[in-house]
mmCIF file of C-alpha atoms and ligand atoms in Angstrom:
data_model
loop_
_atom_site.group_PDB
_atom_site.id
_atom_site.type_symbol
_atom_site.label_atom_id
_atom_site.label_comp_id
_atom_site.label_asym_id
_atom_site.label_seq_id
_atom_site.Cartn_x
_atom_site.Cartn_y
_atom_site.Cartn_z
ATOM 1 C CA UNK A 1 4.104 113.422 50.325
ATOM 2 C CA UNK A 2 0.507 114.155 50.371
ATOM 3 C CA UNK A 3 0.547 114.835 46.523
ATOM 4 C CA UNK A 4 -2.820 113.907 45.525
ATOM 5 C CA UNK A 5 -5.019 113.558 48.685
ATOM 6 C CA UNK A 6 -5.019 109.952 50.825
ATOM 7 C CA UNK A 7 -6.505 107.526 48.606
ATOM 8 C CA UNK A 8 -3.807 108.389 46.222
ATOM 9 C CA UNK A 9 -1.011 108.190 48.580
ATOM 10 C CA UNK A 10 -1.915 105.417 50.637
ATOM 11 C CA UNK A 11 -2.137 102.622 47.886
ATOM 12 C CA UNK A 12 0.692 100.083 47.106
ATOM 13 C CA UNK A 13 0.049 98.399 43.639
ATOM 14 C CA UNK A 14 1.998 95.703 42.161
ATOM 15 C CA UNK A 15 1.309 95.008 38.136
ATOM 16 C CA UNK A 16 2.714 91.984 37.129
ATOM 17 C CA UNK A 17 3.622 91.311 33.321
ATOM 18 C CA UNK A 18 5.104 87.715 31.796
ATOM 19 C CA UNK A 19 7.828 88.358 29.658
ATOM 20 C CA UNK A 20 6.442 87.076 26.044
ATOM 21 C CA UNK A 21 4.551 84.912 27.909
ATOM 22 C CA UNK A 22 3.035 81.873 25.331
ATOM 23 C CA UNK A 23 6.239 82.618 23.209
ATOM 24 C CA UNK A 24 8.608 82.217 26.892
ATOM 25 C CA UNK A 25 6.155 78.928 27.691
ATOM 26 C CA UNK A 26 7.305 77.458 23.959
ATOM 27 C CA UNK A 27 10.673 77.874 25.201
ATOM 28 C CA UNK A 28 10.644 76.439 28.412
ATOM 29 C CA UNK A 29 8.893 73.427 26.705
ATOM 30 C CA UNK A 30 11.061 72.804 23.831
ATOM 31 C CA UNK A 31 14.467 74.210 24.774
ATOM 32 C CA UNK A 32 16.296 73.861 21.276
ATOM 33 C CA UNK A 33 13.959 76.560 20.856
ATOM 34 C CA UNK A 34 15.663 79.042 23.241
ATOM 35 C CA UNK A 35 17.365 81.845 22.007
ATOM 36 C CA UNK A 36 15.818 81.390 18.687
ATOM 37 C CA UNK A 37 13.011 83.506 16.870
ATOM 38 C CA UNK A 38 9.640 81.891 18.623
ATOM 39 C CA UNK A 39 6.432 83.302 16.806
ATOM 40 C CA UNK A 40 2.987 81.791 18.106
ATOM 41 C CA UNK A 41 0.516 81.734 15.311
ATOM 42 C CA UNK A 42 -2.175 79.300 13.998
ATOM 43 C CA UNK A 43 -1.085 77.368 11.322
ATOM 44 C CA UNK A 44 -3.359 79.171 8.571
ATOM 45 C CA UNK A 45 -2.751 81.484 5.322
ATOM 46 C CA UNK A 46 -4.397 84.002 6.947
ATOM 47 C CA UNK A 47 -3.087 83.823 10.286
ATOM 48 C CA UNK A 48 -2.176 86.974 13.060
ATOM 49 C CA UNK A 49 0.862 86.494 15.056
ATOM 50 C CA UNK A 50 -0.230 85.653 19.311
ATOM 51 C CA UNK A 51 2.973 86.566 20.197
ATOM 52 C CA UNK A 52 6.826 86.402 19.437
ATOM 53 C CA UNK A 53 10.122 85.814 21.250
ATOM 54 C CA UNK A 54 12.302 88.392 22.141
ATOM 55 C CA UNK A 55 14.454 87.116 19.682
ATOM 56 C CA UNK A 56 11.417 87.508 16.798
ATOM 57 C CA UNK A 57 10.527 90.895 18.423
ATOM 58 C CA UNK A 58 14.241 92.212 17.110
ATOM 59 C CA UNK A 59 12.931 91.351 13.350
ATOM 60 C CA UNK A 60 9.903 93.973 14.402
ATOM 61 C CA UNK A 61 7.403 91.191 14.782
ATOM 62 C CA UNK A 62 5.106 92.247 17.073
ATOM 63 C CA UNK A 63 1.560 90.292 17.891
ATOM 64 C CA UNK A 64 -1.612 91.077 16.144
ATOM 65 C CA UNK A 65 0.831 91.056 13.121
ATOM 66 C CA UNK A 66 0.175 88.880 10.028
ATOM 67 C CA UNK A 67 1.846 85.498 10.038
ATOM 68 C CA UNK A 68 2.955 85.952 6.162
ATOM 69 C CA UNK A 69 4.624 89.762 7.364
ATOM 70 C CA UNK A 70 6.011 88.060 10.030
ATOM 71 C CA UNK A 71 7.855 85.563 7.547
ATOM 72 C CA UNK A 72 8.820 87.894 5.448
ATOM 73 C CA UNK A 73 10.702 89.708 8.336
ATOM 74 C CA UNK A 74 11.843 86.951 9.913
ATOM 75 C CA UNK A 75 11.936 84.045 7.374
ATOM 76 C CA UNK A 76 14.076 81.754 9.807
ATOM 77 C CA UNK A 77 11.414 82.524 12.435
ATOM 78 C CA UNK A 78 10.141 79.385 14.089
ATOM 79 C CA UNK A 79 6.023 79.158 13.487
ATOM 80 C CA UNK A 80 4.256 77.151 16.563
ATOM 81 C CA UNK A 81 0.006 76.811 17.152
ATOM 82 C CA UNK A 82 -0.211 78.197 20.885
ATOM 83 C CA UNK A 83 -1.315 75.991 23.375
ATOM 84 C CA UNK A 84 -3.824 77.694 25.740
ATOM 85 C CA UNK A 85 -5.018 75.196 28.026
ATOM 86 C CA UNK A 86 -0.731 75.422 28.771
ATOM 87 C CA UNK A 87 -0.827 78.851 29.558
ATOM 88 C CA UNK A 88 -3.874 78.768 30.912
ATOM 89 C CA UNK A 89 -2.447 75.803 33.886
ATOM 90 C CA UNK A 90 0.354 77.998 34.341
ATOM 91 C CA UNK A 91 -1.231 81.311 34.533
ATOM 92 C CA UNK A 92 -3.042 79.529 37.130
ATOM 93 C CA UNK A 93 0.582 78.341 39.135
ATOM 94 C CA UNK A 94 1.248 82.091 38.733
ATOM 95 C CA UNK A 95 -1.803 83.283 40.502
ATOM 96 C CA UNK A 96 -1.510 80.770 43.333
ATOM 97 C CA UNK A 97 1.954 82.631 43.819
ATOM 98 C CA UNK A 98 0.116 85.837 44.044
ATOM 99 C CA UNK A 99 -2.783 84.438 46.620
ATOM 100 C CA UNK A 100 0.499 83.965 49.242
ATOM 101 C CA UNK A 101 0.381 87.693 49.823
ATOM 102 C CA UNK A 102 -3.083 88.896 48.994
ATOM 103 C CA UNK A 103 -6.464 88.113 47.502
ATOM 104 C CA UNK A 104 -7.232 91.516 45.984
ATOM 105 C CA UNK A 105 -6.130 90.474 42.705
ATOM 106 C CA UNK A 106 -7.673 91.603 39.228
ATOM 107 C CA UNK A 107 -6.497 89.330 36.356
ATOM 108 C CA UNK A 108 -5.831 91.462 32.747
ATOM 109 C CA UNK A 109 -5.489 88.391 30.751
ATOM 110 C CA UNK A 110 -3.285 85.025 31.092
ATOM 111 C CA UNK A 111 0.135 86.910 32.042
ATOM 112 C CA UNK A 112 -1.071 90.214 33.681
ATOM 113 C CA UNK A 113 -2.363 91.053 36.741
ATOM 114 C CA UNK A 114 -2.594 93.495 39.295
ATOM 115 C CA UNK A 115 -2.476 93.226 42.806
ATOM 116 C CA UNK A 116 -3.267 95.762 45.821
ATOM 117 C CA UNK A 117 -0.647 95.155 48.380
ATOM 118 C CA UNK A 118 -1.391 98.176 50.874
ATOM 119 C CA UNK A 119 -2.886 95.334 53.393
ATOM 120 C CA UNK A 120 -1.031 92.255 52.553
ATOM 121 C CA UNK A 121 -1.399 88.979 54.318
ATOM 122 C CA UNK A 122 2.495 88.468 55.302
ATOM 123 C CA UNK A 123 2.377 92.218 56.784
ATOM 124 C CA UNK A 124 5.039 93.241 54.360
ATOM 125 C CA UNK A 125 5.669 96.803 54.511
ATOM 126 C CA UNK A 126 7.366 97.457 51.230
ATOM 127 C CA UNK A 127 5.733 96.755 47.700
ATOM 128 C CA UNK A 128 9.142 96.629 46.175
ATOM 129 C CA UNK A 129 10.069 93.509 48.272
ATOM 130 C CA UNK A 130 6.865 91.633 47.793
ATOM 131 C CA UNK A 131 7.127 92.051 44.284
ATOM 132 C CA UNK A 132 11.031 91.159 44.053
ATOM 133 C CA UNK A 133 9.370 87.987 45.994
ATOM 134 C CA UNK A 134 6.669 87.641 43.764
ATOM 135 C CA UNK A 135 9.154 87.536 40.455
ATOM 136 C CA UNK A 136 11.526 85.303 41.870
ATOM 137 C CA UNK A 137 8.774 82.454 42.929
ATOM 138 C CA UNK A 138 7.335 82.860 39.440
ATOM 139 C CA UNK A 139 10.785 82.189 38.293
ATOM 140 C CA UNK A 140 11.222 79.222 40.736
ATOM 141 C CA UNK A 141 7.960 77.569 39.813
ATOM 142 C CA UNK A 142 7.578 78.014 36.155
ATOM 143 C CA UNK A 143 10.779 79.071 34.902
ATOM 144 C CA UNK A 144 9.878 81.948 33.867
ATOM 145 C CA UNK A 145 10.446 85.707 33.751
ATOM 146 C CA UNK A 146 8.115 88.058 34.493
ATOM 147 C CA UNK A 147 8.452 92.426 35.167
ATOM 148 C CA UNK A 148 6.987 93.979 37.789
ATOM 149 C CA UNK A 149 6.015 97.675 38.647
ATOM 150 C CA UNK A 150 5.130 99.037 41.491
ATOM 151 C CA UNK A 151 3.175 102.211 42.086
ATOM 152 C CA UNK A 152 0.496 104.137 44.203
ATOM 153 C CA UNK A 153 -1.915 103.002 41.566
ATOM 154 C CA UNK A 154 -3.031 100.530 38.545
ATOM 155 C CA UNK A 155 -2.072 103.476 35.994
ATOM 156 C CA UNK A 156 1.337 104.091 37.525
ATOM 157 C CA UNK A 157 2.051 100.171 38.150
ATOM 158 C CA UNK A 158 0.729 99.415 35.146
ATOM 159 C CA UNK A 159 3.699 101.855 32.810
ATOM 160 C CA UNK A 160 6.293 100.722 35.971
ATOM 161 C CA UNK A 161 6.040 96.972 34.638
ATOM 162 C CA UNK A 162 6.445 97.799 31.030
ATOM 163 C CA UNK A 163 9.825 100.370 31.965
ATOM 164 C CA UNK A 164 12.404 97.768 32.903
ATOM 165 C CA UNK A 165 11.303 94.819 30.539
ATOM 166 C CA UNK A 166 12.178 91.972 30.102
ATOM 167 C CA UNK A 167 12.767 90.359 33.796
ATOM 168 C CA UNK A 168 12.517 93.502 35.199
ATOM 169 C CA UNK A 169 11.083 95.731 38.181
ATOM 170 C CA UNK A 170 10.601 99.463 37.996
ATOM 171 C CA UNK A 171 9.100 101.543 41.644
ATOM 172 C CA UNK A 172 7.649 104.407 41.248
ATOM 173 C CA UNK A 173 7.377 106.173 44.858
ATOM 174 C CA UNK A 174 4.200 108.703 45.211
ATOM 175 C CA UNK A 175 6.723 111.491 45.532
ATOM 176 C CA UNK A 176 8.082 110.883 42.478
ATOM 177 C CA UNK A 177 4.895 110.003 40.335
ATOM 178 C CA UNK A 178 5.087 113.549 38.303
ATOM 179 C CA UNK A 179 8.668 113.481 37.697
ATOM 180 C CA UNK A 180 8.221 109.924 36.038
ATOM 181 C CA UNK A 181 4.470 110.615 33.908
ATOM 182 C CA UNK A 182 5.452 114.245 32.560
ATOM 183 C CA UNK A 183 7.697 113.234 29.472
ATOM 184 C CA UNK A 184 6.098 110.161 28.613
ATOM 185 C CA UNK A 185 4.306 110.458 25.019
ATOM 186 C CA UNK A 186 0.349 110.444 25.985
ATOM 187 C CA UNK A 187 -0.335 107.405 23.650
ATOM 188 C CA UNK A 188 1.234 105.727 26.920
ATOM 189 C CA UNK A 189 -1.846 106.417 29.008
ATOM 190 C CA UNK A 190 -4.387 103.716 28.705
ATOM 191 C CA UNK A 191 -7.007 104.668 26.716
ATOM 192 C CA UNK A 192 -5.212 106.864 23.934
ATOM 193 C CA UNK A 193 -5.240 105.227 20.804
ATOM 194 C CA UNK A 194 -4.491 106.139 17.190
ATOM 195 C CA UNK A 195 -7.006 108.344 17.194
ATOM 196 C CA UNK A 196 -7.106 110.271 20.599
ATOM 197 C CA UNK A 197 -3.378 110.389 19.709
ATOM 198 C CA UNK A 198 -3.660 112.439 16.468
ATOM 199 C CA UNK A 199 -6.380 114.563 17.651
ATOM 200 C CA UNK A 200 -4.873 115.168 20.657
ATOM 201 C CA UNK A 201 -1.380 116.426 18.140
ATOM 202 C CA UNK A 202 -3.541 118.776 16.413
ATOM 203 C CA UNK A 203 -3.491 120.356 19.243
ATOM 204 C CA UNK A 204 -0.142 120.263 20.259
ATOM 205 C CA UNK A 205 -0.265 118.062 23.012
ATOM 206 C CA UNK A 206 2.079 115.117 22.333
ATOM 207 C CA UNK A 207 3.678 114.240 26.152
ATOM 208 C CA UNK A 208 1.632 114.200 29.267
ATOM 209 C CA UNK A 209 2.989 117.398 30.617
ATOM 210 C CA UNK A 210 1.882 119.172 27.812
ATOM 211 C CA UNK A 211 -1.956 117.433 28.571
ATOM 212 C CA UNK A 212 -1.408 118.366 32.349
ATOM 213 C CA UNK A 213 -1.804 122.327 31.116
ATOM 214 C CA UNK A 214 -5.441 121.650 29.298
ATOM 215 C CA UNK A 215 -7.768 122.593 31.693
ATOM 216 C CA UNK A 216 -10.707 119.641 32.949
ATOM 217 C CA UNK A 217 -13.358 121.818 31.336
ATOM 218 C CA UNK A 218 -11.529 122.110 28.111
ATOM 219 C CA UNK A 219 -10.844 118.122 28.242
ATOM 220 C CA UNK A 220 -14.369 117.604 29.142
ATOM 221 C CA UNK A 221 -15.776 119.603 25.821
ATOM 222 C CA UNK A 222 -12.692 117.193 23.539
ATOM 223 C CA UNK A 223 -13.079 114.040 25.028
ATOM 224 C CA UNK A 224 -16.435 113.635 27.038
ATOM 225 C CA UNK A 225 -16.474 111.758 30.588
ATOM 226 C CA UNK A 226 -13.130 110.174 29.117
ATOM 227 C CA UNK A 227 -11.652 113.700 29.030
ATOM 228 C CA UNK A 228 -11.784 113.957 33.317
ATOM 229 C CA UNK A 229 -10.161 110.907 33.486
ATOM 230 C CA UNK A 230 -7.693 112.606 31.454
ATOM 231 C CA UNK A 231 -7.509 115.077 33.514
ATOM 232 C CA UNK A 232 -6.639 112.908 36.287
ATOM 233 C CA UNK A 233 -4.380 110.632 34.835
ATOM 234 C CA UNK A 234 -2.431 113.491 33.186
ATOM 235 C CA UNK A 235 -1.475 114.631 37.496
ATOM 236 C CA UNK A 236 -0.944 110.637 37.659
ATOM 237 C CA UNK A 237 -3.996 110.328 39.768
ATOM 238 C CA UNK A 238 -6.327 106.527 38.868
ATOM 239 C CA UNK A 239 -8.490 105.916 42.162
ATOM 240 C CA UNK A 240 -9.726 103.211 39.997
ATOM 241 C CA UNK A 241 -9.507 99.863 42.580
ATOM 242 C CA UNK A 242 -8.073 96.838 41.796
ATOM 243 C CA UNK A 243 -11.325 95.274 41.027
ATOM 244 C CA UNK A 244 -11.445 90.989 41.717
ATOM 245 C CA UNK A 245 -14.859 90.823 40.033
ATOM 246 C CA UNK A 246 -14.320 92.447 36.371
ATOM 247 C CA UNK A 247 -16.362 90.866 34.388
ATOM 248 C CA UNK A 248 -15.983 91.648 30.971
ATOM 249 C CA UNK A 249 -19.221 92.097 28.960
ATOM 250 C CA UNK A 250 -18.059 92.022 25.020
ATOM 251 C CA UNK A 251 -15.044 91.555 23.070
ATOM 252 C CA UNK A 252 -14.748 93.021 19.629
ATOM 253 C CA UNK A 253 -11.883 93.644 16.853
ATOM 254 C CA UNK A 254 -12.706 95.580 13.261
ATOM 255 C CA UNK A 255 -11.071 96.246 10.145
ATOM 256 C CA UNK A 256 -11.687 99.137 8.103
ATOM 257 C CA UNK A 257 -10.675 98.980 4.299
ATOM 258 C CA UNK A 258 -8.920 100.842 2.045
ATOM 259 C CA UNK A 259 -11.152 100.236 -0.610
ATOM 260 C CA UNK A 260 -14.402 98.803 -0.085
ATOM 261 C CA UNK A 261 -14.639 95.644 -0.591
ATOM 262 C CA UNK A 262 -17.997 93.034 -1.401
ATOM 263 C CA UNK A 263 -19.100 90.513 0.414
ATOM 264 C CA UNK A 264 -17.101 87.516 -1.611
ATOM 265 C CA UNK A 265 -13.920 90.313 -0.887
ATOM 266 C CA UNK A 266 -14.698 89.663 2.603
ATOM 267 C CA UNK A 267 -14.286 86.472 3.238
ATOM 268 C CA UNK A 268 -10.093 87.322 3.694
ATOM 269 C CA UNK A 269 -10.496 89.412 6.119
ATOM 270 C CA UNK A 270 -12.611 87.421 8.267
ATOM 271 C CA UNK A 271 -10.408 84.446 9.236
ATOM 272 C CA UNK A 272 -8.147 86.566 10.988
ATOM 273 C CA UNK A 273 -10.460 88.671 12.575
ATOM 274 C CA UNK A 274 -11.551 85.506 13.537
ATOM 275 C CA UNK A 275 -8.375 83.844 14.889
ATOM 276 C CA UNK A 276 -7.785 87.274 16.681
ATOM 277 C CA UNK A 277 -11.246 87.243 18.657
ATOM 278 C CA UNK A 278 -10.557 83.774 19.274
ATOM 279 C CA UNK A 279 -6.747 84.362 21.087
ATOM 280 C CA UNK A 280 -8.412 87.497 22.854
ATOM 281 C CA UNK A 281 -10.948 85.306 24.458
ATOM 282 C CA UNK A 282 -8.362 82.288 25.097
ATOM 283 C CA UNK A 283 -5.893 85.201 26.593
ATOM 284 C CA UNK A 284 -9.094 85.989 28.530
ATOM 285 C CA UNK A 285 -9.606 82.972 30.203
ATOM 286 C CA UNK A 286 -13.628 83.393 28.254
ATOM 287 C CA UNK A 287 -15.698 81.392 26.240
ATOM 288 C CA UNK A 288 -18.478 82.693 24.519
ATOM 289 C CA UNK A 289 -21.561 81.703 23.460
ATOM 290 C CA UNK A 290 -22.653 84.555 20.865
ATOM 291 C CA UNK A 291 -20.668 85.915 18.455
ATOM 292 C CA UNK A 292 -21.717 88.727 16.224
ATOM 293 C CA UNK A 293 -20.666 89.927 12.818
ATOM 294 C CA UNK A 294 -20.631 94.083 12.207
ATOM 295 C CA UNK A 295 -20.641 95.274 8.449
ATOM 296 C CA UNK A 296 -20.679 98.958 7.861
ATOM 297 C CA UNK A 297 -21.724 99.551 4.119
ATOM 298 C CA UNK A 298 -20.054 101.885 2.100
ATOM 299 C CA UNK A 299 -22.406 105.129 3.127
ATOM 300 C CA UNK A 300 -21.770 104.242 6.870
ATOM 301 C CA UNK A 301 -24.669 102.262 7.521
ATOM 302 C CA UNK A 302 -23.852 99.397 10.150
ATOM 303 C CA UNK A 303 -25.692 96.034 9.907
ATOM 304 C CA UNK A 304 -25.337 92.999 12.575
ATOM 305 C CA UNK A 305 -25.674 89.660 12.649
ATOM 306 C CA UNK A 306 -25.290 87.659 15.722
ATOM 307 C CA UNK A 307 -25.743 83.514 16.352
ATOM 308 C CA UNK A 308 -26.129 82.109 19.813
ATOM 309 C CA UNK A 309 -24.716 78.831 20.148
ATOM 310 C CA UNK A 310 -26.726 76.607 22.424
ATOM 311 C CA UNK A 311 -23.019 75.459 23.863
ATOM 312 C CA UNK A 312 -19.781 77.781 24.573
ATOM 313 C CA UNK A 313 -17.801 77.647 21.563
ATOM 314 C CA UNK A 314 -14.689 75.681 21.893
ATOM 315 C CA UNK A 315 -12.412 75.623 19.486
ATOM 316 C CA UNK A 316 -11.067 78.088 16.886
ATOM 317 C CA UNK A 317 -12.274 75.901 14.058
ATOM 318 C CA UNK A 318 -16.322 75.678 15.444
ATOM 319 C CA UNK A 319 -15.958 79.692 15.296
ATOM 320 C CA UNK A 320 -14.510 79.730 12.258
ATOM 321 C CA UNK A 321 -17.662 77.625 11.071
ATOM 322 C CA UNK A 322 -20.394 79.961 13.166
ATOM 323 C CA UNK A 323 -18.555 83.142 11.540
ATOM 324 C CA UNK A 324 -19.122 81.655 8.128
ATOM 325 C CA UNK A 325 -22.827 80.839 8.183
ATOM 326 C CA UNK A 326 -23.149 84.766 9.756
ATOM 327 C CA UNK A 327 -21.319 85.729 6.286
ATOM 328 C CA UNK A 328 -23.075 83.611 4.114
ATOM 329 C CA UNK A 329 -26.566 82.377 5.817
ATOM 330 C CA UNK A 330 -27.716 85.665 7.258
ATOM 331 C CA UNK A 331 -28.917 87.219 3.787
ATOM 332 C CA UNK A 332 -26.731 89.883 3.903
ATOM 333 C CA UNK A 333 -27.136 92.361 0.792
ATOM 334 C CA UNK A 334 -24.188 90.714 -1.725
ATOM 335 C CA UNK A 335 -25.004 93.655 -4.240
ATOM 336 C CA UNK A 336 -23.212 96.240 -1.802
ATOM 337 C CA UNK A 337 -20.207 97.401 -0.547
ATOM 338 C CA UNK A 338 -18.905 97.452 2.337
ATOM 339 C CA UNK A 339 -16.141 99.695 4.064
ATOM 340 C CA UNK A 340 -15.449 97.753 7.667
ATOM 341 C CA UNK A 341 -15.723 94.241 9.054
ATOM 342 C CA UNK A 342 -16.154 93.244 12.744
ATOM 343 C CA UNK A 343 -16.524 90.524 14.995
ATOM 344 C CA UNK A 344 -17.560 90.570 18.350
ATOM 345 C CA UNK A 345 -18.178 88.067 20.649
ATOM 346 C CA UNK A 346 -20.599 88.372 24.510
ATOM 347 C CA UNK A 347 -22.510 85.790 26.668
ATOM 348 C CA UNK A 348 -19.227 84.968 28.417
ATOM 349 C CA UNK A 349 -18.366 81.892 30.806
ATOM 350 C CA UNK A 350 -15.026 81.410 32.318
ATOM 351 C CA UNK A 351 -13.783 78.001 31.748
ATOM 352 C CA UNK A 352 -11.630 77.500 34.395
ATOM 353 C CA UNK A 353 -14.269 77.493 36.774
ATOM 354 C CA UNK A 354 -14.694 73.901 35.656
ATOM 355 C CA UNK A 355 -17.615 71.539 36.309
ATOM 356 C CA UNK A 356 -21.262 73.169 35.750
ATOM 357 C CA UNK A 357 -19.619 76.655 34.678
ATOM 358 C CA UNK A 358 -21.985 79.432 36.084
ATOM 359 C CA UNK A 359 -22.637 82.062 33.901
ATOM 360 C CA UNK A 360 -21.306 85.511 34.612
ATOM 361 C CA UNK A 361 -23.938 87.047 32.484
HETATM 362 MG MG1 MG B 1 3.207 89.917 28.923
#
């Protein structure tokens, strides 16, 4: 049993995981709206998709996604603005439901969290029954579905959740942590995107098995520091703890063109940048009070521009306004060209908190 020394071993993590969660909280409000394609999007030309229905998700719709490629895939799809200060109440209603069996809780985002269960406050042996518990109070207080996983850590419980979705609960037991990691294609590890992913298939390596053979060393000289946690995830080993005071420090998203583009070309690209930094913070539970703008020009030189707002911004449409006078009142060079637009956003408070909001940075 002993696979991967104690710490490994002796850890029972829950990851919890709302089922479509703003597009499920739509549904529950407005039920002529169950069973239907639900897509949560601001109503704007240029607006990304926050998150779609089951039901929207079999057109391919998939957050992050353009509203107007949404449409066209799903033109009977039913377009609503989300409502975070809704989520947000009941995200709260969810945690409380957590609290019942233990404090060391580290929230992901509105509808994900994980939980460290190993000492739990109703002396529960078994993970599997405190999250069956967990799902089925969710499901008595909100109405809602959510998917658990269970695991002897986050990065385990964390691909557990995701296995049985929607409404569902997936265990992985330490013995059989190997057996369940080794096919799995590596973009599944957290961490591996697009491009970790295709270098990593230029070198043959496209399921985690295949990245348990690379030796740490050899990781080490690809990837940097991220290549030992490679190394470790790759035998299904995190001893990452579930940490109750993340505090998140930035938040950024970026485009990169296919054809550079000037600053008037910009302006497109912005708002949903925009709109996206804004639902990442709201999913966050943040507010920010500086926001910066990133252009790289066309020979890869980066340029920033950041505003501090003597206030937390609160809506989508004040940001919208602050991103525009970094675009246009920042004398950025209108003769170039640029190749990639970012926004990022830092100097975070946590609204909930409520009252005089202390600042976590
Ligand atoms: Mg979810």
């Amino acid at each position: 049993m002993q696979l991967c020394g104690d710490e490994y071993s002796l850890k029972k993590i829950i990851h919890i995981d709302m089922d479509a969660f703003y597009a499920s909280v739509e549904q529950r409000e407005k039920p002529d709206l169950i069973g239907r394609p639900v897509i949560v999007a601001w109503p704007s030309k240029r607006s990304v998709v926050c998150a779609a229905s089951y039901e929207a998700r079999s057109f391919g719709i998939r957050s992050a996604m353009p509203a107007s490629r949404a449409k066209k895939l799903c033109p009977e799809g039913i377009f609503v603005p989300p409502q975070f200060h809704l989520y947000r109440q009941i995200s709260n209603e969810v945690k409380l439901v957590y609290r019942r069996y233990t404090d060391l809780i580290e929230p992901l985002s509105l509808d994900e969290a994980y939980l460290d269960v190993t000492k739990n406050k109703l002396e529960i042996p078994s993970a599997t029954e405190i999250a069956q518990r967990i799902k089925t109070e969710i499901k008595q207080i909100t109405d809602l579905n959510a998917s658990a996983g269970v695991g002897p850590n986050k990065f385990i419980a964390k691909i557990a959740s995701d296995w049985n979705k929607p409404n569902g609960i997936c265990v992985v037991k330490p013995k059989d942590v190997l057996r369940f990691i080794s096919p799995l294609p590596v973009r599944k590890i957290p961490g591996i995107g697009p491009a970790t992913e295709a270098s990593l298939k230029t070198r043959h390596i496209h399921i985690v098995s295949e990245l348990a053979c690379i030796s740490e060393a050899q990781l080490v000289s690809w990837y940097g520091k991220f290549g030992k946690r490679l190394f470790n995830l790759a035998r299904g080993i995190d001893l990452s703890p579930v940490n109750i005071n993340r505090v998140r420090k930035s938040l950024s998203c970026e485009t990169t063109f296919e054809q550079d583009k000037t600053l008037a070309q910009i302006e497109s690209e912005v708002l949903p940048l925009t709109e996206k930094i804004w639902n990442q913070l709201s999913s966050k539970n943040l507010e920010a009070n500086t926001f910066h703008l990133k252009l790289k020009t066309h020979d890869f030189r980066n340029t920033t521009r950041s505003k501090t707002s003597p206030k937390p911004v609160r809506s989508l449409e004040e940001l919208k306004v602050l991103v525009q006078h970094l675009l246009y009142k920042s004398r950025l060079p209108k003769n170039l060209r640029y190749r990639l637009v970012g926004i990022g956003a830092s100097n975070f408070i946590q609204p909930s908190i409520g009252g005089d909001q202390p600042r976590l940075l």
